[in-house]
PDB file of C-alpha atoms in Angstrom:
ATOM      1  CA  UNK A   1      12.211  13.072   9.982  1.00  0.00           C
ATOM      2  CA  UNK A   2      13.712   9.402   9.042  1.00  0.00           C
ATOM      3  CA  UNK A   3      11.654   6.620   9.803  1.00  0.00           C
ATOM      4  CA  UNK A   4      14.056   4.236  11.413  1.00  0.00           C
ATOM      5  CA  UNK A   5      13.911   0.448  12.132  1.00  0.00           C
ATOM      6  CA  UNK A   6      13.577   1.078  15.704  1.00  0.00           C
ATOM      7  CA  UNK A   7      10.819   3.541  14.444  1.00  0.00           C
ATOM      8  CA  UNK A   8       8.810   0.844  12.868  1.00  0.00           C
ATOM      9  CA  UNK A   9       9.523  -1.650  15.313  1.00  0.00           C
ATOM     10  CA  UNK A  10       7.471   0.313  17.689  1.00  0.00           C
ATOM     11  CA  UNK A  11       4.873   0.956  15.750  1.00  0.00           C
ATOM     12  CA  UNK A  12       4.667  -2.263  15.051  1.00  0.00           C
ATOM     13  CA  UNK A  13       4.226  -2.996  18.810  1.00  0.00           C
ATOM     14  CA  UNK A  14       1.180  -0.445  19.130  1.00  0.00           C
ATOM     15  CA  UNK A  15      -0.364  -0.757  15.763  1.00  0.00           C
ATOM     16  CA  UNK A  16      -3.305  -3.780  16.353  1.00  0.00           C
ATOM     17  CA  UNK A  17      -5.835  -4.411  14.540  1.00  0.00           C
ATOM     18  CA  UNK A  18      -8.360  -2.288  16.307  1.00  0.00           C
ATOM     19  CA  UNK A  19      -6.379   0.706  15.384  1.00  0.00           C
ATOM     20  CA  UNK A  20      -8.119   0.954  12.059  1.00  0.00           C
ATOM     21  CA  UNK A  21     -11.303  -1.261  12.386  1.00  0.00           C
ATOM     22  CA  UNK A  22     -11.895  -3.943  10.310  1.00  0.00           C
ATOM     23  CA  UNK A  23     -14.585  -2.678   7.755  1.00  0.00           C
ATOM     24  CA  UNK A  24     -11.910  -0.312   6.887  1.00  0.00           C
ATOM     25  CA  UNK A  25      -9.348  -2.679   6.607  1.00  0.00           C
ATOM     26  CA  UNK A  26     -11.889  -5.159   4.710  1.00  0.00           C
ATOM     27  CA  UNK A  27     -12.684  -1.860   2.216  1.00  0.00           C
ATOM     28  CA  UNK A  28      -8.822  -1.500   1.099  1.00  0.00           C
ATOM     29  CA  UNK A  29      -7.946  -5.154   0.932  1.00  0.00           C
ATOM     30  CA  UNK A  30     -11.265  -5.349  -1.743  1.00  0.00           C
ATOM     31  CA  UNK A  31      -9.351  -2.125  -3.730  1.00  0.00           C
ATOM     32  CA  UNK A  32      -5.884  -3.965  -3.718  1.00  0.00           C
ATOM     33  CA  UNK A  33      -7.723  -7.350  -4.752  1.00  0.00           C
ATOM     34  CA  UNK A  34      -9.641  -5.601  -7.601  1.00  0.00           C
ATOM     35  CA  UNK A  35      -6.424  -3.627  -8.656  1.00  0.00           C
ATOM     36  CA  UNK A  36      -3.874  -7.106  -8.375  1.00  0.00           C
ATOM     37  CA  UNK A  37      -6.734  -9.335 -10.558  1.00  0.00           C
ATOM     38  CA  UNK A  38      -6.817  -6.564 -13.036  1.00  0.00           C
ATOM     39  CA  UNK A  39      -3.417  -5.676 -13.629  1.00  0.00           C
ATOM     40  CA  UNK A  40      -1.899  -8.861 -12.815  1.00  0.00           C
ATOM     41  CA  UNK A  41      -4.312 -10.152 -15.562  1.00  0.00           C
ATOM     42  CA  UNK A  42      -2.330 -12.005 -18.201  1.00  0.00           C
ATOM     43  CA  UNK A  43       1.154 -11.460 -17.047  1.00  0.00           C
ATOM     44  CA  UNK A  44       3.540 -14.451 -16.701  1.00  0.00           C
ATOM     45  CA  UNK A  45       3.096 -16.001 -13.299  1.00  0.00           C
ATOM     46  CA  UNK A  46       6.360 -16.802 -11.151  1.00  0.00           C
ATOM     47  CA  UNK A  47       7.688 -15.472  -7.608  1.00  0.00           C
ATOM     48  CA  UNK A  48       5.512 -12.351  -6.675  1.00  0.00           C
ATOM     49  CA  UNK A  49       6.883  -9.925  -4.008  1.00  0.00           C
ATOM     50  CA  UNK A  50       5.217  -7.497  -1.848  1.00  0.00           C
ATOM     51  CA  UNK A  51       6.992  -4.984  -0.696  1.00  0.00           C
ATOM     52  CA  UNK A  52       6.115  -4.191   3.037  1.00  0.00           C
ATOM     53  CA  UNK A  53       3.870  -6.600   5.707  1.00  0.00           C
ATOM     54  CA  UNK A  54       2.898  -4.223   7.558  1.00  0.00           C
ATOM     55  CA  UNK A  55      -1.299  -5.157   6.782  1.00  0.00           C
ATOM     56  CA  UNK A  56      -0.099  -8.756   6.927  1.00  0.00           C
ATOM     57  CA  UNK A  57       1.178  -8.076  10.431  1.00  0.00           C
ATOM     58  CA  UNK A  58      -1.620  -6.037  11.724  1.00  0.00           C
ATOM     59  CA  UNK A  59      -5.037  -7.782  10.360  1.00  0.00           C
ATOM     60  CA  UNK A  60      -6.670 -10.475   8.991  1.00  0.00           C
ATOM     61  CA  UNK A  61      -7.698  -7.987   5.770  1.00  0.00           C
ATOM     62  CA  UNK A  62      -4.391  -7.779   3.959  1.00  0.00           C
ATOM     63  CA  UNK A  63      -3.861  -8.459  -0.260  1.00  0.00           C
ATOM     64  CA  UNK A  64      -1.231 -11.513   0.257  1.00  0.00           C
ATOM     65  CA  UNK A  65      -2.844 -14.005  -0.671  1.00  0.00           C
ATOM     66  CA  UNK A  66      -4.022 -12.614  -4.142  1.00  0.00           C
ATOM     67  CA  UNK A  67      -0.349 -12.908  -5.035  1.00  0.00           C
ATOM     68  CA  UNK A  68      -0.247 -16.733  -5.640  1.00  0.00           C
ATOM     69  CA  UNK A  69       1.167 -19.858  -4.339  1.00  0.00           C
ATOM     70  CA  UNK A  70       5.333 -18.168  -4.901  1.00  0.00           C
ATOM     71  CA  UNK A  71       4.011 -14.995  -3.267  1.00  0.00           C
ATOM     72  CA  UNK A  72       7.081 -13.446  -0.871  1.00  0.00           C
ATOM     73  CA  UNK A  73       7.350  -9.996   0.507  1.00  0.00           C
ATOM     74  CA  UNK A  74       9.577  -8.252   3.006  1.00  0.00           C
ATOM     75  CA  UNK A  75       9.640  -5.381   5.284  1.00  0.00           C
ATOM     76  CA  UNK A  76      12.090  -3.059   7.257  1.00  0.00           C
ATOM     77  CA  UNK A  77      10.960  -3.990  10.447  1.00  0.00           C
ATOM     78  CA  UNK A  78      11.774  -7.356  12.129  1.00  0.00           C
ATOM     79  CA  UNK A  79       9.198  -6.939  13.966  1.00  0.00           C
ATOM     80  CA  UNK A  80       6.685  -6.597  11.553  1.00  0.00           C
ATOM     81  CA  UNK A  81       8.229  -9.151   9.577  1.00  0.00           C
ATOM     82  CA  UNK A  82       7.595 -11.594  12.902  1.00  0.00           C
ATOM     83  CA  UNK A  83       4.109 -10.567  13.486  1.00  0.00           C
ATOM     84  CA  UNK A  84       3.460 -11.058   9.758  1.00  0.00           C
ATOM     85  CA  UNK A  85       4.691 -14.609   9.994  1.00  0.00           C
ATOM     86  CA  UNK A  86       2.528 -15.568  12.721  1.00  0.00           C
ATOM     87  CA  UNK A  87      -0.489 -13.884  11.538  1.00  0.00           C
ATOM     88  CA  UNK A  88      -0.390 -15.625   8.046  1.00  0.00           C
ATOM     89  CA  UNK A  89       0.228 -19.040  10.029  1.00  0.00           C
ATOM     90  CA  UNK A  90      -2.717 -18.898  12.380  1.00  0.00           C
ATOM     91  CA  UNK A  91      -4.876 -17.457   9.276  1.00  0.00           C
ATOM     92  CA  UNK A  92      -4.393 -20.286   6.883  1.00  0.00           C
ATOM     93  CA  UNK A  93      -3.149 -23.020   8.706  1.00  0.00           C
ATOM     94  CA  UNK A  94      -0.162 -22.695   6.552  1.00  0.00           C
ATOM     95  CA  UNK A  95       2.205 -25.750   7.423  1.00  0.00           C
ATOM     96  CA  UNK A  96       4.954 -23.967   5.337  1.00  0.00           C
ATOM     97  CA  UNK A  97       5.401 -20.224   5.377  1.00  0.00           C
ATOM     98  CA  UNK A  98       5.684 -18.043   2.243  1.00  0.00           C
ATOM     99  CA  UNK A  99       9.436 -16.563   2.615  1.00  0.00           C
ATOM    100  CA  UNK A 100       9.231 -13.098   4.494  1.00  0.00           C
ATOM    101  CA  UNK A 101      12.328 -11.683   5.166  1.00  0.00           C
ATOM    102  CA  UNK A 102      13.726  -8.206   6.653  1.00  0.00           C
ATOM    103  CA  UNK A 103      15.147  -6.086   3.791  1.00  0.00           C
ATOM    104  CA  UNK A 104      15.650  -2.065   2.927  1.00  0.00           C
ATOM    105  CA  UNK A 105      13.389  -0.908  -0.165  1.00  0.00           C
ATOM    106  CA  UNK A 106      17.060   0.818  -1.493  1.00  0.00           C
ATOM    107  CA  UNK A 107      18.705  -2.688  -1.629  1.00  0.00           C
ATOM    108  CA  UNK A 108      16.925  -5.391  -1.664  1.00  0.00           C
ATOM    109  CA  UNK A 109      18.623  -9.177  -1.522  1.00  0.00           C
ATOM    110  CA  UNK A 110      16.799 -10.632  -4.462  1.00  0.00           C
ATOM    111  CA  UNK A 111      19.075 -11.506  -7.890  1.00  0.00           C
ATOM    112  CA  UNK A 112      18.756  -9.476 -10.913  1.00  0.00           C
ATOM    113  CA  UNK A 113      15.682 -10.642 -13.362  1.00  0.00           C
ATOM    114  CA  UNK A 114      14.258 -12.586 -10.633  1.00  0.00           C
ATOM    115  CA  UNK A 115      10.604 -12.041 -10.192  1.00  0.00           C
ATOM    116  CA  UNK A 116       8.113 -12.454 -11.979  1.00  0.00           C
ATOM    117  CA  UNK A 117       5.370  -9.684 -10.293  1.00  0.00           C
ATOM    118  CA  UNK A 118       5.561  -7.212  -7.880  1.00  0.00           C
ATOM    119  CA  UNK A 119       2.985  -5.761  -5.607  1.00  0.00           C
ATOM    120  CA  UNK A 120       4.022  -2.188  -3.586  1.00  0.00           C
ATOM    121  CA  UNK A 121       1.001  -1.066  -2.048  1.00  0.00           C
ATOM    122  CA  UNK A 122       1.704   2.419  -0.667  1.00  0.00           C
ATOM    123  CA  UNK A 123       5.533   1.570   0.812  1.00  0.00           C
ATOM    124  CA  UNK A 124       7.804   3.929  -0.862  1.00  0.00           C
ATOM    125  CA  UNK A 125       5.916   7.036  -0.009  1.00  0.00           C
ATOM    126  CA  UNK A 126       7.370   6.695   3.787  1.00  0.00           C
ATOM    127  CA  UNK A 127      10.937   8.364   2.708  1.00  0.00           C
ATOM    128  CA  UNK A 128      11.463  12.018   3.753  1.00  0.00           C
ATOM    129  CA  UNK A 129      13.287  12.497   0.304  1.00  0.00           C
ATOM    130  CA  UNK A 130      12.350  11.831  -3.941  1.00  0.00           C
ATOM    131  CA  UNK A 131      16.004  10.189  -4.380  1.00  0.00           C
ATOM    132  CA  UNK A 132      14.926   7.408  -2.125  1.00  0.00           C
ATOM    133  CA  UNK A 133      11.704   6.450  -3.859  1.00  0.00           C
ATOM    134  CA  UNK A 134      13.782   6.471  -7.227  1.00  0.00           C
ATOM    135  CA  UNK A 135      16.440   4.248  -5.273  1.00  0.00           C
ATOM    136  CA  UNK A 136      13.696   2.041  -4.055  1.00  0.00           C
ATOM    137  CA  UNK A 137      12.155   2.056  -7.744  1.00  0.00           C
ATOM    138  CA  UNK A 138      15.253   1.349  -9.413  1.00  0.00           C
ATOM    139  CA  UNK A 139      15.510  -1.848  -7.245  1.00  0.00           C
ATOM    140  CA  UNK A 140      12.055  -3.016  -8.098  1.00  0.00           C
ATOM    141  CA  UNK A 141      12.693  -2.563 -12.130  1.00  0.00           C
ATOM    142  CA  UNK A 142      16.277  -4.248 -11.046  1.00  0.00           C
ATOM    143  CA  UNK A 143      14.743  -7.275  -9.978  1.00  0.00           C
ATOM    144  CA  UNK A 144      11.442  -7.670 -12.214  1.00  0.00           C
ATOM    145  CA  UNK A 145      12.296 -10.128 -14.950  1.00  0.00           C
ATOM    146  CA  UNK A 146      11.674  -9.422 -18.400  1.00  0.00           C
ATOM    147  CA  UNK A 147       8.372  -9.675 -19.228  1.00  0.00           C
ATOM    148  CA  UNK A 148       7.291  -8.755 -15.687  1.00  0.00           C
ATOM    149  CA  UNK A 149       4.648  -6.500 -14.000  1.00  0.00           C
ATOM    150  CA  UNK A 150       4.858  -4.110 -11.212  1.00  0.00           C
ATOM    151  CA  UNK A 151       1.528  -2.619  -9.463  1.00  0.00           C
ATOM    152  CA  UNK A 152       2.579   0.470  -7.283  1.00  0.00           C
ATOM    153  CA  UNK A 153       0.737   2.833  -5.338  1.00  0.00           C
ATOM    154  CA  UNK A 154       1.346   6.197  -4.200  1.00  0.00           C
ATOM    155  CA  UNK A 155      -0.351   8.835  -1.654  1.00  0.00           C
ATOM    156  CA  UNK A 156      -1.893  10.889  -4.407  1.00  0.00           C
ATOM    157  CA  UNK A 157      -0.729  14.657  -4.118  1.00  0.00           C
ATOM    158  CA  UNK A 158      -2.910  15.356  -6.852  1.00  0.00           C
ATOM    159  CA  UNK A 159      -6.239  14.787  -4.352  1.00  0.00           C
ATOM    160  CA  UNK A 160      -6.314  17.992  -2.216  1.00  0.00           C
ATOM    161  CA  UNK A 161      -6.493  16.870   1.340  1.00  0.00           C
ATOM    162  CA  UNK A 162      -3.335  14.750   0.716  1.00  0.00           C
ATOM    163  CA  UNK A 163      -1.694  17.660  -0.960  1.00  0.00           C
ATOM    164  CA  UNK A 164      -2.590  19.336   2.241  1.00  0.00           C
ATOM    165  CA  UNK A 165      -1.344  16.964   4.819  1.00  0.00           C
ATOM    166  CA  UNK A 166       1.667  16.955   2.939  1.00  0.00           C
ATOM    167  CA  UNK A 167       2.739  20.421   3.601  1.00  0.00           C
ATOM    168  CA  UNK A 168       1.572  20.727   7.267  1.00  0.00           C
ATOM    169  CA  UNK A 169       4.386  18.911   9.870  1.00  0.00           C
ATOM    170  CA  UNK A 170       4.118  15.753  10.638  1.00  0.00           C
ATOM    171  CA  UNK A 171       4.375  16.584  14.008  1.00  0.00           C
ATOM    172  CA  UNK A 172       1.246  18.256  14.102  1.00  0.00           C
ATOM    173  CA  UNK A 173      -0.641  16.104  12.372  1.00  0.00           C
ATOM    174  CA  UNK A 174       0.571  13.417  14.952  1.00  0.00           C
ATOM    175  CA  UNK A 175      -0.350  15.230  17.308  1.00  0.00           C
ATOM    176  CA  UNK A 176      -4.059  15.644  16.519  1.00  0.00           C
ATOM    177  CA  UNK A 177      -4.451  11.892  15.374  1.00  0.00           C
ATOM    178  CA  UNK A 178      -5.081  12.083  11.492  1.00  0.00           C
ATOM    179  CA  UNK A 179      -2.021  10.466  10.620  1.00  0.00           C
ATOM    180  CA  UNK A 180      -0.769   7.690  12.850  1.00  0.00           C
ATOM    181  CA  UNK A 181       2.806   6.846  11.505  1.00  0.00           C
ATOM    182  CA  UNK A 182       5.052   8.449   9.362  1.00  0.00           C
ATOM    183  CA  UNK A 183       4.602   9.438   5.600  1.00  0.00           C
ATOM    184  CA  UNK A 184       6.512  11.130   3.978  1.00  0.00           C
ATOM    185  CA  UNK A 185       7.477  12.562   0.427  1.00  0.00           C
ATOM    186  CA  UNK A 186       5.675  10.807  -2.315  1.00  0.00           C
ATOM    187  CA  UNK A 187       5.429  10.702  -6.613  1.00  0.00           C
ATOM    188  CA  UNK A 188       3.127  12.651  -8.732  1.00  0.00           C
ATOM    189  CA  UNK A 189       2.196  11.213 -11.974  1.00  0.00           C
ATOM    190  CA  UNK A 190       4.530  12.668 -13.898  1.00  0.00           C
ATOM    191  CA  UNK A 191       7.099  11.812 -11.069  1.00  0.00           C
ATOM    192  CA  UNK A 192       6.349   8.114 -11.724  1.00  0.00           C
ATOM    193  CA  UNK A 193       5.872   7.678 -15.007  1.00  0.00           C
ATOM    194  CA  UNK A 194       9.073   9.878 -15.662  1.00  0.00           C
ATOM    195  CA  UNK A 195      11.036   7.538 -13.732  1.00  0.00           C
ATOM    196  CA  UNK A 196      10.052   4.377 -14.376  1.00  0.00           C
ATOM    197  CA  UNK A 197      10.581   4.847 -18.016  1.00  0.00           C
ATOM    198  CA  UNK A 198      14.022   5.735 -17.602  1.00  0.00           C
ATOM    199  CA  UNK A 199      13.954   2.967 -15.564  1.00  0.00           C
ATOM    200  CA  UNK A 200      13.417   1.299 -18.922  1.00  0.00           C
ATOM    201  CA  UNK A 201      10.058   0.119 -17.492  1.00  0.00           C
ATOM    202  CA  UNK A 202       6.805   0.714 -19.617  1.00  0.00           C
ATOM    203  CA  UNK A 203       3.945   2.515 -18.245  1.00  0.00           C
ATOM    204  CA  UNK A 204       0.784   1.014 -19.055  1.00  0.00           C
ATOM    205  CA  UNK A 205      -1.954   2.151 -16.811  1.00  0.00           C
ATOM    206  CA  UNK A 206      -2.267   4.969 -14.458  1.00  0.00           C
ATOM    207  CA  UNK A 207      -5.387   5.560 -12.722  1.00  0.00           C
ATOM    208  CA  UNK A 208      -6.515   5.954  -8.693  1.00  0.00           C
ATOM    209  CA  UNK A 209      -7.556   3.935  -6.235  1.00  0.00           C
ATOM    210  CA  UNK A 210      -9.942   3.885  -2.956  1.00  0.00           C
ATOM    211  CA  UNK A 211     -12.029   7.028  -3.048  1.00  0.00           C
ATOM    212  CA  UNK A 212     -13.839   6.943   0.220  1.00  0.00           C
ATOM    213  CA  UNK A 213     -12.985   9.720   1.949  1.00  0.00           C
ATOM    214  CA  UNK A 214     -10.491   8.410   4.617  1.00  0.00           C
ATOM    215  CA  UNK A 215     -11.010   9.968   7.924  1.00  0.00           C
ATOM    216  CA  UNK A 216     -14.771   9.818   8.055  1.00  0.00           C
ATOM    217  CA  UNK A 217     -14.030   6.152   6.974  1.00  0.00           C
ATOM    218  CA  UNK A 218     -11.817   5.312   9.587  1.00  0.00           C
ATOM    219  CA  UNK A 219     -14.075   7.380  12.000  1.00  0.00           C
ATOM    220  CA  UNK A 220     -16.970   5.701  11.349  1.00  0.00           C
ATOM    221  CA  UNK A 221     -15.352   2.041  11.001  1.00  0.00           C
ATOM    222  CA  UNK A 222     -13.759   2.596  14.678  1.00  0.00           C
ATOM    223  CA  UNK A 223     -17.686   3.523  15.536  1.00  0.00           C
ATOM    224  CA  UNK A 224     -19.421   0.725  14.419  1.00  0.00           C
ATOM    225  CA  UNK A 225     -16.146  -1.333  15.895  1.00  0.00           C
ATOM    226  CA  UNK A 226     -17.379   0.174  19.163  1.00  0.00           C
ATOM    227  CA  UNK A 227     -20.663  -1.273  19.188  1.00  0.00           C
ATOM    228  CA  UNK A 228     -19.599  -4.587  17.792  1.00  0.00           C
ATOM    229  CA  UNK A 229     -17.168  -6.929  16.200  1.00  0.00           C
ATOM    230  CA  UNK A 230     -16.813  -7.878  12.829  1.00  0.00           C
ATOM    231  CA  UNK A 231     -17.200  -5.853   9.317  1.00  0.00           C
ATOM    232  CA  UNK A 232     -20.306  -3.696   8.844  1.00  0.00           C
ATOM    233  CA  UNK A 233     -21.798  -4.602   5.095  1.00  0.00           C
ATOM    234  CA  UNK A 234     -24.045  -1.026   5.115  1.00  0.00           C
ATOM    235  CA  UNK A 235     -20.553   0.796   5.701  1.00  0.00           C
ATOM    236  CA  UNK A 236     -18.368  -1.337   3.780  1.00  0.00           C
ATOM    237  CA  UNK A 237     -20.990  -0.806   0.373  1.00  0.00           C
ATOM    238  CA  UNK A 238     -21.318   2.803   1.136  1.00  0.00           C
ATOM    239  CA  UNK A 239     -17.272   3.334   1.280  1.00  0.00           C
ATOM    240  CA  UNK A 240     -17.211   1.367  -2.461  1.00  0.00           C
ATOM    241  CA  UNK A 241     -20.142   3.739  -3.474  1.00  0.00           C
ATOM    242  CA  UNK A 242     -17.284   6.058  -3.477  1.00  0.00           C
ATOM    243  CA  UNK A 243     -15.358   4.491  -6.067  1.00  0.00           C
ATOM    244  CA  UNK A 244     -18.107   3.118  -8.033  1.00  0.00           C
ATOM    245  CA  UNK A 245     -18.953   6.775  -8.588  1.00  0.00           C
ATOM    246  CA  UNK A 246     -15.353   8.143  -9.097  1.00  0.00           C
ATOM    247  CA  UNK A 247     -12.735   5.065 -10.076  1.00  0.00           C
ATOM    248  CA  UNK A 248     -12.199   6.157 -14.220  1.00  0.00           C
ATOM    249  CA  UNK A 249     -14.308   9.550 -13.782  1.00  0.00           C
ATOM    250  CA  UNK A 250     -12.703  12.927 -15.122  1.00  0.00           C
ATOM    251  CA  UNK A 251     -11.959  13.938 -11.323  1.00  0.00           C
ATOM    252  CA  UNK A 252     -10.677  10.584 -10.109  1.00  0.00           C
ATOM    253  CA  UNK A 253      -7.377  12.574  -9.315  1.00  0.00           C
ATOM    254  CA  UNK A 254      -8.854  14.836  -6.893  1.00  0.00           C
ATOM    255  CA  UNK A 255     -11.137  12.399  -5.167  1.00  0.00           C
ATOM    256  CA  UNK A 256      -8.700   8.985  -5.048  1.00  0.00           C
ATOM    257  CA  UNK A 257      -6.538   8.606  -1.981  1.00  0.00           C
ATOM    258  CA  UNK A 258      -4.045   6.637  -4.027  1.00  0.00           C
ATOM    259  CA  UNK A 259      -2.147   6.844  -7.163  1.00  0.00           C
ATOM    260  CA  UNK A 260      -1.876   3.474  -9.419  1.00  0.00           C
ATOM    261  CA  UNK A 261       0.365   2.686 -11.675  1.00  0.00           C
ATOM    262  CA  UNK A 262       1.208  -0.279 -14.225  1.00  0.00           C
ATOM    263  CA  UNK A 263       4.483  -0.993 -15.835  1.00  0.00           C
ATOM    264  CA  UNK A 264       6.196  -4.124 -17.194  1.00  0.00           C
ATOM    265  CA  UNK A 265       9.656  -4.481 -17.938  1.00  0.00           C
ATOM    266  CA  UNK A 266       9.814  -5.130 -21.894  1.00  0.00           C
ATOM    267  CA  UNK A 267      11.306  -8.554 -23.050  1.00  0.00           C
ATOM    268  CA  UNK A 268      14.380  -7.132 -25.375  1.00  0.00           C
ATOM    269  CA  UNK A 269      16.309  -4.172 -23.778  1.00  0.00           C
ATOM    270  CA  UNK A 270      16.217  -0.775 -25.311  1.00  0.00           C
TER     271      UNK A 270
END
């Protein structure tokens, strides 16, 4: 399967926010906060992408605005890309909007040593083949100036029930509600760190993020959501027991749902 435009566009149109409650959605936007202050730590600041909306377009709990004030991101969807717009305006109160534009991962409009940082939070791993993640990478390290950082996570094969949702068809697992949009191939760590340094990228960090088991999560987010509106605290703090307990442990590659990895683009090519 190829996720089209038309694809996203209705999914998009189905997607709200009570699709995946809001304690859930509150737990990963805490992970990608954590993960941007960390990495992002220290690197030259400058225009910082993101590479899909699609959490900007579909709930208040989204990373955005941990990029900075020249944060911009872009997504294959128009329609996500319009929903994105008008949730970050009614959020903030924005009277100018960040610039979000509708772009392909594989060739994206931005000049050549552009950007400063760059935030993709689980968007390449939506391609049915490798080659296109190593297109979509090779734009990223295209456009990340010298001296520049990317963040980029991955569906972790390396955790079992991923692995095993991997290899079952999609259609199934559609079918049966665990997976509610497409995903599709995605990068071990040897797959990422093996091309992003012939990328001529430098890996710095690899490590895992959000270990919460993800179905009960959802499951019992969409319960409490149920009973009544808002985030629950008692959920949200049990969910980050999870990674308390496994984030840096000797099986955070089993129990994290995502791969994370650092690289910056050295200053003087090799």
């Amino acid at each position: 399967m190829t996720a089209s435009v038309e694809y996203w566009d209705d999914i998009a149109a189905q997607f709200g926010a009570d699709r995946q409650s809001a304690t859930w959605r509150c737990y990963m936007q805490q992970r990608y906060a954590q993960l941007v202050r960390r990495w992002f730590a220290g690197t030259p600041e400058g225009p910082t992408l993101k590479t899909d909306l699609f959490e900007e377009a579909v709930t208040s709990y989204h990373p955005f605005d941990e990029l900075g004030t020249q944060a911009m991101g872009y997504d294959l969807s128009p329609a996500v890309v319009r929903q994105a717009r008008a949730r970050l305006r009614g959020d903030n109160g924005r009277s100018t909007l960040p610039p979000l534009v509708v772009a392909d991962a594989r060739s994206l409009p931005w000049a050549t040593s552009s950007i400063a940082r760059i935030l993709s939070g689980s968007s390449l791993d939506h391609f049915p083949q490798h080659a296109d993640i190593a297109v979509a990478l090779g734009e990223l390290a295209r456009c990340l100036q010298p001296g520049g950082c990317l963040v980029i996570t991955f569906d972790n094969p390396h955790n079992p029930l991923i692995w095993l949702r991997n290899a079952l068809p999609f259609q199934w697992l559609a079918r049966i509600g665990l997976v509610p949009y497409y995903v599709g191939a995605t990068y071990s760590r040897s797959d990422a760190i093996n091309t992003l340094t012939a990328l001529g990228l430098e890996v710095t960090h690899v490590g895992t993020m959000a270990h919460a088991p993800r179905a009960p999560a959802i499951w019992l987010s969409d319960w409490h959501a149920r009973r009544q509106r808002g985030v629950s605290s008692l959920w949200l703090r049990l969910f980050g027991a999870f990674d308390r307990l496994f984030d840096g442990s000797p099986i955070q590659f089993v129990t994290g749902y995502y791969l994370a990895v650092r690289a910056v683009k050295p200053t003087v090519s090799r």
